[in-house]
Short mmCIF file of C-alpha atoms in Angstrom, two decimals:
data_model
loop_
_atom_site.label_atom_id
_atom_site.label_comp_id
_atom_site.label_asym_id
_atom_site.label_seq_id
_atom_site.Cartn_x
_atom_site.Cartn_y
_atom_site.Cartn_z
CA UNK A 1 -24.39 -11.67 26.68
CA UNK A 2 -25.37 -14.70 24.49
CA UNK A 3 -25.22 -15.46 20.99
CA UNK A 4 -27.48 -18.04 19.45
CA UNK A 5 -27.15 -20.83 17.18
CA UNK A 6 -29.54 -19.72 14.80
CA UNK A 7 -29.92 -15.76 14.13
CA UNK A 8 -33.26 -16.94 12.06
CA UNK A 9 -35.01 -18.50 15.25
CA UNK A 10 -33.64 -15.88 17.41
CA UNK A 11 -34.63 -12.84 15.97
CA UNK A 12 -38.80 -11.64 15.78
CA UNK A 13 -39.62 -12.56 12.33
CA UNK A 14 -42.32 -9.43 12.61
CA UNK A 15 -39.93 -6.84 13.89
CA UNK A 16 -37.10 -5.00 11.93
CA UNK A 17 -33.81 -5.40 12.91
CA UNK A 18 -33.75 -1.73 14.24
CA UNK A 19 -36.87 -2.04 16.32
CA UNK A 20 -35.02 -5.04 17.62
CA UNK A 21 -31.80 -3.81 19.02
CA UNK A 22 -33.92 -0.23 19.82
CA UNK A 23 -35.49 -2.27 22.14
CA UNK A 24 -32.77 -4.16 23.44
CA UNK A 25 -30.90 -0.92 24.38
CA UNK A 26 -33.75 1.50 26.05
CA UNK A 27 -34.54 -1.71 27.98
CA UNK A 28 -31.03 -1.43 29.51
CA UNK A 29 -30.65 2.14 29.10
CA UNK A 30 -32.65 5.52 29.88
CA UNK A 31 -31.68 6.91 27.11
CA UNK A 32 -34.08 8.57 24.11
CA UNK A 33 -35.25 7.00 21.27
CA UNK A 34 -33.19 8.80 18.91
CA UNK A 35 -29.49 7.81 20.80
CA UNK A 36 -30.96 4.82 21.10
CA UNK A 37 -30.79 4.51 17.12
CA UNK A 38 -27.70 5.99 16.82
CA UNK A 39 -26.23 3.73 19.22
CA UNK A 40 -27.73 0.72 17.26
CA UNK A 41 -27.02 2.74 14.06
CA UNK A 42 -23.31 2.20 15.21
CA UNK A 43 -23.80 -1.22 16.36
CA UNK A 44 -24.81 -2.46 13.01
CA UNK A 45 -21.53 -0.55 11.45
CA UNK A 46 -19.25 -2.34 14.12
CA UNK A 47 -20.13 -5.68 13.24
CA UNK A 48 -19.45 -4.79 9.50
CA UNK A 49 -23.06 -4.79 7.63
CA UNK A 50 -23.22 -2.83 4.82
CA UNK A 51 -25.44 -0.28 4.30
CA UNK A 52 -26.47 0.14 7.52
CA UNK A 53 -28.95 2.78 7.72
CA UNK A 54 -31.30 0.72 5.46
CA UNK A 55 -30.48 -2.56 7.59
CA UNK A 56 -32.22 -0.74 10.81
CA UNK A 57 -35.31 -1.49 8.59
CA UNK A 58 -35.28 -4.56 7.06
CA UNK A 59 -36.87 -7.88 8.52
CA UNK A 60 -34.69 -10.69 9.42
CA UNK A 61 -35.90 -12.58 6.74
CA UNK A 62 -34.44 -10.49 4.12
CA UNK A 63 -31.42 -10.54 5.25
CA UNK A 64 -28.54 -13.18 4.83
CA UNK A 65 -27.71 -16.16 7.15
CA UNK A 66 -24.27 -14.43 7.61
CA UNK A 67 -26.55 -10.86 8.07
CA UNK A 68 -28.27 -12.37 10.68
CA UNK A 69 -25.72 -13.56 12.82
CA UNK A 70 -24.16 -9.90 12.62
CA UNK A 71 -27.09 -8.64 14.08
CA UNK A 72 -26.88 -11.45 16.40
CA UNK A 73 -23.46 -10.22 17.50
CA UNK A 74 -24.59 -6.48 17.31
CA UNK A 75 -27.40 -7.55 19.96
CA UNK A 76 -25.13 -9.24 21.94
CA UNK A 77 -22.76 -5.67 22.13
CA UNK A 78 -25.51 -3.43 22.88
CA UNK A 79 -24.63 -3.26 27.29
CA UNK A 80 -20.57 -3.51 26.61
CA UNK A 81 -20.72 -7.07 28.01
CA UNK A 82 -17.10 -8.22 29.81
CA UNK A 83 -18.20 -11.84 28.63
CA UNK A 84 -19.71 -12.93 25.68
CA UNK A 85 -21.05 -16.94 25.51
CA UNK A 86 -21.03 -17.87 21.50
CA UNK A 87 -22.84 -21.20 21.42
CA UNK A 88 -22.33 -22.79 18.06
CA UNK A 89 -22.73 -19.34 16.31
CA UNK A 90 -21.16 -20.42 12.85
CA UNK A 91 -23.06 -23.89 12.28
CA UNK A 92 -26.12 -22.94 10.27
CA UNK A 93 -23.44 -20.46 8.21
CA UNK A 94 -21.74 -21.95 4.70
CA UNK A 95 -17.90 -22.26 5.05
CA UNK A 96 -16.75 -18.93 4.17
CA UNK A 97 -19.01 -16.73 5.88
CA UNK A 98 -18.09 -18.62 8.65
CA UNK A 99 -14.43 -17.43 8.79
CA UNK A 100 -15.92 -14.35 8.37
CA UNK A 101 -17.59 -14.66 11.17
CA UNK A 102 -14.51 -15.92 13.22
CA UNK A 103 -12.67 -12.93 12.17
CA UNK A 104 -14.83 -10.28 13.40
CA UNK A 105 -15.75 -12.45 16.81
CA UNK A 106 -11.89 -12.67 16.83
CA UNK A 107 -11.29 -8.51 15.97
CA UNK A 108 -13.91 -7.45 18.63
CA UNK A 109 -12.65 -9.11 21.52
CA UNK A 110 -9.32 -7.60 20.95
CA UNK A 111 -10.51 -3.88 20.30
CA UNK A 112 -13.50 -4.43 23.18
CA UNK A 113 -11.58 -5.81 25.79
CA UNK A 114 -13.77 -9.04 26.70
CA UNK A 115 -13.87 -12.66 26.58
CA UNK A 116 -16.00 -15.14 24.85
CA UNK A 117 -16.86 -18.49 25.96
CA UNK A 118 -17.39 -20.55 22.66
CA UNK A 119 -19.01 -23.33 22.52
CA UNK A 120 -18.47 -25.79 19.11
CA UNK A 121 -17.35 -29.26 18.05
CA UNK A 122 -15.44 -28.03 15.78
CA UNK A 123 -11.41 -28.04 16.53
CA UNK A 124 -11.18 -25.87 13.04
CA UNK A 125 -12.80 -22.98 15.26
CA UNK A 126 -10.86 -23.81 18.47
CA UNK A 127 -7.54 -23.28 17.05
CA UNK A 128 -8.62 -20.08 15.16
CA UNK A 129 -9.91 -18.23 17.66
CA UNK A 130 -9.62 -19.63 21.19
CA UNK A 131 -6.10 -19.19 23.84
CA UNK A 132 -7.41 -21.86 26.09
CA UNK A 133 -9.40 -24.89 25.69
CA UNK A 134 -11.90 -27.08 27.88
CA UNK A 135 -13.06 -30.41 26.52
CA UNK A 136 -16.24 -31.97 27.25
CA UNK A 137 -17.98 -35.63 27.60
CA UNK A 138 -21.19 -36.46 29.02
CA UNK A 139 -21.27 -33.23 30.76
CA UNK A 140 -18.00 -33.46 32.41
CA UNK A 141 -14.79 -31.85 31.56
CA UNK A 142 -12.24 -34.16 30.70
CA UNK A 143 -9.33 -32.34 29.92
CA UNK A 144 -8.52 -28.32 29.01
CA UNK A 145 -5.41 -26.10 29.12
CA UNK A 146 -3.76 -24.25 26.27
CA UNK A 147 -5.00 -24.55 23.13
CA UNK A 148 -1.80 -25.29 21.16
CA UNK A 149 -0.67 -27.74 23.65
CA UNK A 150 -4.24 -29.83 23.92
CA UNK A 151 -4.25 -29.90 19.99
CA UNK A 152 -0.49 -30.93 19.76
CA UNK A 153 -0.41 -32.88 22.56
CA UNK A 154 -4.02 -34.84 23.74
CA UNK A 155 -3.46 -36.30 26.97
CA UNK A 156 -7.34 -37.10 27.55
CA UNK A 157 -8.02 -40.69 25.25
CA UNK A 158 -11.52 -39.21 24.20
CA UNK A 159 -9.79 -36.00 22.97
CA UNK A 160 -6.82 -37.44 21.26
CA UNK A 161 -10.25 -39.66 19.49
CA UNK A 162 -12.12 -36.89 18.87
CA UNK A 163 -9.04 -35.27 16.96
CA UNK A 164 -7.93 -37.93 15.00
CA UNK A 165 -11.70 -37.90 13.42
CA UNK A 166 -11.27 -34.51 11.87
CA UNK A 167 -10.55 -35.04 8.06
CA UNK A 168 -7.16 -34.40 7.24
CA UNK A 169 -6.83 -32.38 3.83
CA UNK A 170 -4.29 -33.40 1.58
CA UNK A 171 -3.68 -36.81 2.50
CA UNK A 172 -5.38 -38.55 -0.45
CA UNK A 173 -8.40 -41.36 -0.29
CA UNK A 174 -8.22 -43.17 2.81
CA UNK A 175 -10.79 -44.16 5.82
CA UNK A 176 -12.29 -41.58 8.28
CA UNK A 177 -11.36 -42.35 11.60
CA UNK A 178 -14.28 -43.11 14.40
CA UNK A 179 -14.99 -43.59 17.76
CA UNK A 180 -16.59 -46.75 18.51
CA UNK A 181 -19.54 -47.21 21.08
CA UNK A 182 -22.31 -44.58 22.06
CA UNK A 183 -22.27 -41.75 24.47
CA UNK A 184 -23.97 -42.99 27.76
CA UNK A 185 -27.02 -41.72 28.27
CA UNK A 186 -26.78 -38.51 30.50
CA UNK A 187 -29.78 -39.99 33.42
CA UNK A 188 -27.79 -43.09 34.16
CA UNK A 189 -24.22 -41.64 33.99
CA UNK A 190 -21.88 -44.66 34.89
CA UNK A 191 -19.63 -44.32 37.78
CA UNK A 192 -15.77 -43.31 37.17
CA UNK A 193 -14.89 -42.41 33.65
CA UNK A 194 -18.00 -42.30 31.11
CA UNK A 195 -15.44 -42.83 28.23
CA UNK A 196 -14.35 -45.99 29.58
CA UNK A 197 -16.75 -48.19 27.79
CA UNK A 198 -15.22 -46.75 24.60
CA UNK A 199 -11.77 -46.35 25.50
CA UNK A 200 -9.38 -48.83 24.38
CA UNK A 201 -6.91 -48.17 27.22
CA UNK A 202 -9.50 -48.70 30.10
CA UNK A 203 -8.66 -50.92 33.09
CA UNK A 204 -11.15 -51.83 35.75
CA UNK A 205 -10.24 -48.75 37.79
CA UNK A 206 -11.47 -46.93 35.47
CA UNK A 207 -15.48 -48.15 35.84
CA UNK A 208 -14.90 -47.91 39.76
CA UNK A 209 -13.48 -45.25 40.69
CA UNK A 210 -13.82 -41.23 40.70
CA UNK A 211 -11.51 -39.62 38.78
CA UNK A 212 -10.33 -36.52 39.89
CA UNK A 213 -8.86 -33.41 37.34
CA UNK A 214 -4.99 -33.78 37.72
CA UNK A 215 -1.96 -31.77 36.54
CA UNK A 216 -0.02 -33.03 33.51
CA UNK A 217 3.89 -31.73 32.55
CA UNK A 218 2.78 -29.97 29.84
CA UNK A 219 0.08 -27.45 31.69
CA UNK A 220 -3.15 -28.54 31.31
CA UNK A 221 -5.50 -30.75 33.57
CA UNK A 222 -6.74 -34.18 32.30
CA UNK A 223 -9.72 -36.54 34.47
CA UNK A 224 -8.03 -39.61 33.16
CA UNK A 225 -6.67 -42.04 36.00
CA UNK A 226 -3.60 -42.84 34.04
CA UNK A 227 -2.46 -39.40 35.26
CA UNK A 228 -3.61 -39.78 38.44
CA UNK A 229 -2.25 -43.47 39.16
CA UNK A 230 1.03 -41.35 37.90
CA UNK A 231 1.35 -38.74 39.90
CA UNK A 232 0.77 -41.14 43.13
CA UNK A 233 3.55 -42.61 42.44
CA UNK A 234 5.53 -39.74 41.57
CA UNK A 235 4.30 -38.51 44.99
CA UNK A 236 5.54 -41.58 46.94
#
């Protein structure tokens, strides 16, 4: 199943919520009418709304950013999915809803059983909720293993970038850190690393050739050819 970015886009502005996730389950299932709204009766319940019997008929407009995206999550429940792919589902949500939102993401994976592929920018999120991590650029996966490790130890130079930009609370006025350059542009991907242009460690290899995922110490897999120039020569 898939959850949205944006519950208010995603949802029929001229439906009710219950006609909504009705539909979604007799689609799916031959079951009555009637089961089907007591299944999405219970749906609503799981994902925490209050009140739920008079949430099967309100409109998604009168309900809450952080109401939506419950609904949103109870849609995304409603065939017991073994994978769930969350892209960006907290972003349009203010800060504290989304932790709420986190939390029950976070509580029905363990009770259900099943796996969600997030997808966010946001290394807050990552370390809350997610065991492993895969790290992105121009389409490409640069570097991913265990989340702990990856945010302790970056071996990718675009991820150890990206995580010295996040704001660091607590440490008083000083300058935000930033990645210098522009992404390339994803028709005219360059050849070898697409960081290399903004990576201060880049050598000529790096524009020239393709760089393959390797195996660092620490178990994860970075496409950086630092690693694989050193494991060559560990190899020889």
């Amino acid at each position: 199943s898939y959850i949205f970015q944006d519950p208010l886009s995603t949802l029929h502005p001229l439906y009710t919520v219950g006609h909504q996730l009705i539909e979604a389950i007799r689609v799916h299932q031959s079951i009555s009418l009637e089961s089907a709204k007591s299944r999405a009766l219970s749906l609503l319940k799981n994902v925490q709304i209050p009140n739920a019997e008079e949430r099967l008929n309100a409109y998604p407009h009168e309900l809450s950013g952080g109401m939506r995206q419950r609904v949103s999550i109870a849609m995304a429940l409603v065939n017991d999915p073994e994978l769930i792919i969350a892209d960006e589902p907290t972003t349009a949500l203010d800060v504290t809803v989304q932790s709420q939102i986190l939390n029950l993401l976070d509580s029905l994976r363990r009770e259900r059983g099943l796996a969600i592929l997030f997808i966010t920018h946001d290394f807050g999120v990552v370390s809350q909720l997610c065991d492993r991590v895969a790290v992105m650029y121009a389409g490409q996966i640069v570097e991913q293993g265990p989340t702990e490790t990856i945010l302790k130890s970056p071996s990718h130079p675009y991820t150890s970038r990206l995580i010295a930009c996040v704001p660091k609370i607590g440490r008083g006025q000083g300058s935000l850190e930033t990645i210098p350059g522009l992404p390339p542009s994803l028709d005219k991907i360059p050849r070898g690393c697409a960081f290399a242009n903004r990576c201060a460690n880049a050598v000529e290899a790096c524009r020239s050739t393709d760089i393959k995922m390797t195996a660092t110490t620490n178990r994860t897999h970075v496409r950086c050819i630092a690693y694989s120039f050193e494991k060559q020569e560990i190899m020889q």
